[in-house]
Coordinates of C-alpha atoms in Angstrom, one line a residue:
X18 CA 0.0 0.0 0.0
X19 CA 1.3 3.4 -0.9
X20 CA 0.8 7.0 0.5
X21 CA 1.3 10.1 -1.5
X22 CA 2.9 13.1 0.3
X23 CA 3.2 16.6 -1.1
X24 CA 6.1 19.1 -0.7
X25 CA 5.0 22.6 -1.6
X26 CA 6.4 26.1 -1.3
X27 CA 8.8 28.1 -3.4
X28 CA 11.9 26.3 -2.0
X29 CA 10.5 22.8 -2.6
X30 CA 13.0 21.7 -5.3
X31 CA 16.1 23.1 -3.6
X32 CA 14.9 21.7 -0.3
X33 CA 14.4 18.2 -1.4
X34 CA 17.5 18.3 -3.7
X35 CA 19.7 18.8 -0.7
X36 CA 18.3 15.8 1.2
X37 CA 17.7 12.9 -1.2
X38 CA 20.0 10.7 -3.4
X39 CA 18.7 11.7 -6.8
X40 CA 18.0 14.9 -8.8
X41 CA 14.4 16.0 -8.5
X42 CA 12.0 18.5 -10.0
X43 CA 12.4 18.0 -13.7
X44 CA 11.0 14.5 -14.2
X45 CA 9.8 11.5 -12.2
X46 CA 12.7 10.1 -10.2
X47 CA 13.4 7.3 -7.7
X48 CA 15.3 8.4 -4.7
X49 CA 16.1 7.6 -1.1
X50 CA 16.6 9.5 2.2
X51 CA 19.6 8.2 4.1
X52 CA 21.1 8.6 7.5
X53 CA 24.2 10.8 7.9
X54 CA 26.1 7.5 8.0
X55 CA 24.8 6.6 4.5
X56 CA 22.3 4.0 5.5
X57 CA 18.9 3.7 3.9
X58 CA 15.8 5.1 5.7
X59 CA 13.2 5.2 2.9
X60 CA 12.8 5.0 -0.8
X61 CA 10.2 6.7 -2.9
X62 CA 9.3 8.2 -6.3
X63 CA 9.3 12.0 -6.6
X64 CA 7.1 13.6 -9.3
X65 CA 6.7 17.2 -10.2
X66 CA 3.0 18.1 -10.2
X67 CA 2.2 21.8 -10.7
X68 CA 3.2 23.7 -7.5
X69 CA 4.0 20.5 -5.7
X70 CA 6.5 17.7 -5.6
X71 CA 4.6 14.5 -4.9
X72 CA 6.3 11.7 -3.0
X73 CA 5.0 8.2 -3.6
X74 CA 6.2 6.1 -0.6
X75 CA 5.3 2.8 1.1
X76 CA 2.5 3.6 3.5
X77 CA 4.4 2.0 6.4
X78 CA 7.2 4.6 6.1
X79 CA 5.1 7.6 5.2
X80 CA 4.6 9.2 8.6
X81 CA 8.3 8.8 9.6
X82 CA 9.4 10.2 6.3
X83 CA 7.1 13.2 6.6
X84 CA 8.4 13.8 10.2
X85 CA 12.1 13.6 9.1
X86 CA 11.6 15.9 6.1
X87 CA 9.8 18.4 8.4
X88 CA 12.8 18.3 10.8
X89 CA 15.0 19.5 7.9
X90 CA 12.8 22.5 7.0
X91 CA 14.6 25.1 9.2
X92 CA 14.0 28.4 7.3
X93 CA 13.1 26.8 4.0
X94 CA 9.8 28.0 2.5
X95 CA 8.3 24.6 2.2
X96 CA 5.4 22.6 3.7
X97 CA 5.3 18.8 3.9
X98 CA 1.8 17.2 4.1
X99 CA -0.3 14.2 3.3
X100 CA -2.6 14.0 0.3
X101 CA -5.7 11.8 -0.6
X102 CA -4.2 10.8 -3.9
X103 CA -4.1 7.1 -4.8
X104 CA -2.0 5.3 -7.4
X105 CA -2.6 2.4 -9.8
X106 CA 0.1 0.4 -11.5
X107 CA 0.5 -2.3 -14.2
X108 CA 2.6 -3.7 -17.0
X109 CA -0.3 -3.8 -19.6
X110 CA -0.5 -1.0 -22.2
X111 CA -0.3 2.3 -20.2
X112 CA -3.5 4.3 -19.8
X113 CA -3.6 8.0 -20.6
X114 CA -1.8 10.2 -18.1
X115 CA 0.4 7.3 -16.7
X116 CA 4.1 7.7 -16.1
X117 CA 6.7 5.0 -16.6
X118 CA 8.4 3.7 -13.5
X119 CA 11.9 5.3 -13.6
X120 CA 13.6 2.4 -12.0
X121 CA 13.2 -0.2 -14.8
X122 CA 11.0 -0.6 -17.9
X123 CA 9.9 -4.0 -16.6
X124 CA 8.1 -2.3 -13.7
X125 CA 5.6 -0.7 -16.2
X126 CA 3.5 2.3 -15.4
X127 CA 1.9 4.2 -12.5
X128 CA -1.3 6.3 -12.7
X129 CA -2.0 8.8 -10.0
X130 CA -5.5 9.6 -9.0
X131 CA -6.6 6.0 -9.9
X132 CA -6.6 2.8 -7.9
X133 CA -5.9 -0.8 -8.8
X134 CA -3.3 -3.3 -10.1
X135 CA -3.5 -5.2 -13.4
X136 CA -2.4 -8.4 -11.7
X137 CA 1.2 -8.5 -12.8
X138 CA 3.5 -10.9 -10.9
X139 CA 5.6 -8.2 -9.2
X140 CA 7.8 -10.6 -7.3
X141 CA 8.7 -12.5 -10.5
X142 CA 9.5 -9.1 -12.2
X143 CA 11.6 -8.0 -9.3
X144 CA 13.5 -11.3 -9.0
X145 CA 14.2 -11.4 -12.7
X146 CA 15.7 -7.9 -12.7
X147 CA 17.1 -7.8 -9.1
X148 CA 14.9 -4.9 -8.0
X149 CA 14.7 -4.4 -4.2
X150 CA 11.5 -3.9 -2.4
X151 CA 10.9 -1.5 0.6
X152 CA 11.1 -3.4 3.9
X153 CA 12.1 -6.6 2.2
X154 CA 15.5 -6.1 0.6
X155 CA 15.6 -2.5 1.7
X156 CA 16.0 -2.4 5.4
X157 CA 16.0 0.9 7.3
X158 CA 19.2 1.7 9.2
X159 CA 20.9 -1.3 7.7
X160 CA 21.0 -1.2 3.8
X161 CA 23.6 0.7 1.9
X162 CA 22.0 1.8 -1.4
X163 CA 24.9 0.9 -3.7
X164 CA 24.8 -2.7 -2.4
X165 CA 21.1 -2.6 -3.2
X166 CA 21.5 -1.6 -6.9
X167 CA 20.5 2.0 -6.7
X168 CA 23.1 3.1 -9.3
X169 CA 21.9 0.5 -11.8
X170 CA 18.3 1.4 -11.2
X171 CA 18.8 5.2 -11.6
X172 CA 18.2 6.0 -7.9
X173 CA 21.4 8.0 -7.2
X174 CA 23.0 10.9 -9.0
X175 CA 26.7 11.4 -8.3
X176 CA 26.8 14.8 -10.0
X177 CA 23.9 16.5 -8.2
X178 CA 25.8 17.9 -5.2
X179 CA 25.4 17.2 -1.5
X180 CA 22.6 15.3 0.2
X181 CA 22.3 13.5 3.6
X182 CA 24.7 10.5 3.5
X183 CA 26.4 11.7 0.3
X184 CA 29.9 11.5 1.7
X185 CA 29.7 7.8 2.6
X186 CA 27.9 6.9 -0.6
X187 CA 30.5 8.7 -2.8
X188 CA 33.3 7.0 -0.9
X189 CA 31.8 3.6 -1.5
X190 CA 31.5 4.5 -5.2
X191 CA 34.9 6.0 -5.8
X192 CA 37.3 4.7 -3.2
X193 CA 36.2 1.1 -2.5
X194 CA 35.2 -2.0 -4.4
X195 CA 31.8 -3.4 -3.3
X196 CA 32.3 -6.7 -1.6
X197 CA 28.6 -7.4 -1.0
X198 CA 25.4 -6.7 -2.9
X199 CA 22.0 -7.9 -4.1
X200 CA 22.2 -10.6 -6.8
X201 CA 19.7 -13.0 -8.5
X202 CA 20.5 -16.6 -7.7
X203 CA 18.9 -19.9 -8.5
X204 CA 17.1 -21.8 -5.8
X205 CA 15.9 -25.4 -5.4
X206 CA 13.3 -25.5 -2.6
X207 CA 12.2 -22.5 -0.5
X208 CA 13.1 -20.8 2.7
X209 CA 11.7 -17.9 4.7
X210 CA 12.8 -14.3 3.8
X211 CA 15.8 -13.5 6.0
X212 CA 17.2 -17.0 6.0
X213 CA 21.1 -17.0 6.1
X214 CA 22.8 -18.4 3.0
X215 CA 25.6 -20.7 4.2
X216 CA 28.7 -22.1 2.6
X217 CA 29.4 -25.9 2.7
X218 CA 31.8 -25.3 5.7
X219 CA 29.1 -23.4 7.6
X220 CA 30.3 -19.9 7.1
X221 CA 27.7 -17.3 6.2
X222 CA 27.7 -16.1 2.6
X223 CA 24.6 -13.9 2.6
X224 CA 20.9 -13.6 3.3
X225 CA 18.0 -14.9 1.2
X226 CA 15.1 -12.6 0.3
X227 CA 12.3 -12.6 -2.4
X228 CA 11.8 -15.9 -4.3
X229 CA 9.9 -16.7 -7.5
X230 CA 10.0 -19.3 -10.2
X231 CA 13.2 -21.1 -9.1
X232 CA 15.1 -17.9 -8.6
X233 CA 15.6 -15.5 -5.7
X234 CA 17.1 -12.2 -4.7
X235 CA 19.9 -12.6 -2.1
X236 CA 22.3 -10.2 -0.4
X237 CA 25.6 -12.0 -0.9
X238 CA 29.3 -11.6 -0.1
X239 CA 30.6 -11.7 -3.6
X240 CA 33.7 -13.6 -2.7
X241 CA 31.7 -16.4 -1.2
X242 CA 29.5 -17.2 -4.3
X243 CA 30.4 -20.8 -5.1
X244 CA 29.2 -24.3 -5.0
X245 CA 27.5 -25.9 -2.0
X246 CA 25.4 -22.9 -0.9
X247 CA 22.3 -23.6 1.1
X248 CA 19.6 -21.5 2.8
X249 CA 17.7 -23.6 5.3
X250 CA 16.5 -26.7 3.4
X251 CA 17.0 -24.9 0.0
X252 CA 19.9 -25.2 -2.3
X253 CA 21.3 -21.9 -3.7
X254 CA 22.8 -21.9 -7.2
X255 CA 25.0 -18.9 -8.1

């Protein structure tokens, strides 16, 4: 379930631009708010709509996100509030007025002011393209966005200037090589989301998340992707 927030006021673009991971204001964008330590707090779509920037966010994170944004207002001429807008989505031919999801073309379209879902198998789509989901693969105060694929999915702009958590994110991009990250793996059997992925010698190699059609998303140590991996009773195939 989604909630749509609105950021209004003459400073709205500059205000949000200085907080989130992506460039906002000109076109629909996927972005995140991070802690100062560079860890994920919430992800959302930002859409310019007249005198507002709309924020399309998981309903479970909406109140906390609105509170955090309001904390950063200081002297900025902005207001952050809830709206009654709804959103529909699908992968069938897009209806008039819909926007395409900026993360990946496989995620189809979103139409604001409407409700519903065309019945697409979203887990299968996400697993096929290794697209993380809020509160599943994306865990507040734990996930680093580059390990979650934000660069590949157009969720971070390294040229836009400062934002909360930017220093840590830029350091991970330019000064280190990622050792861990989300990958799509094969799976024989099934295991609960959050089950550790273990090597044959019992050492932990990662964590299993969304599963669909013999494949799964897992957060893996990239140097431990080899034969003999298991997650509970399931066999994991790199």
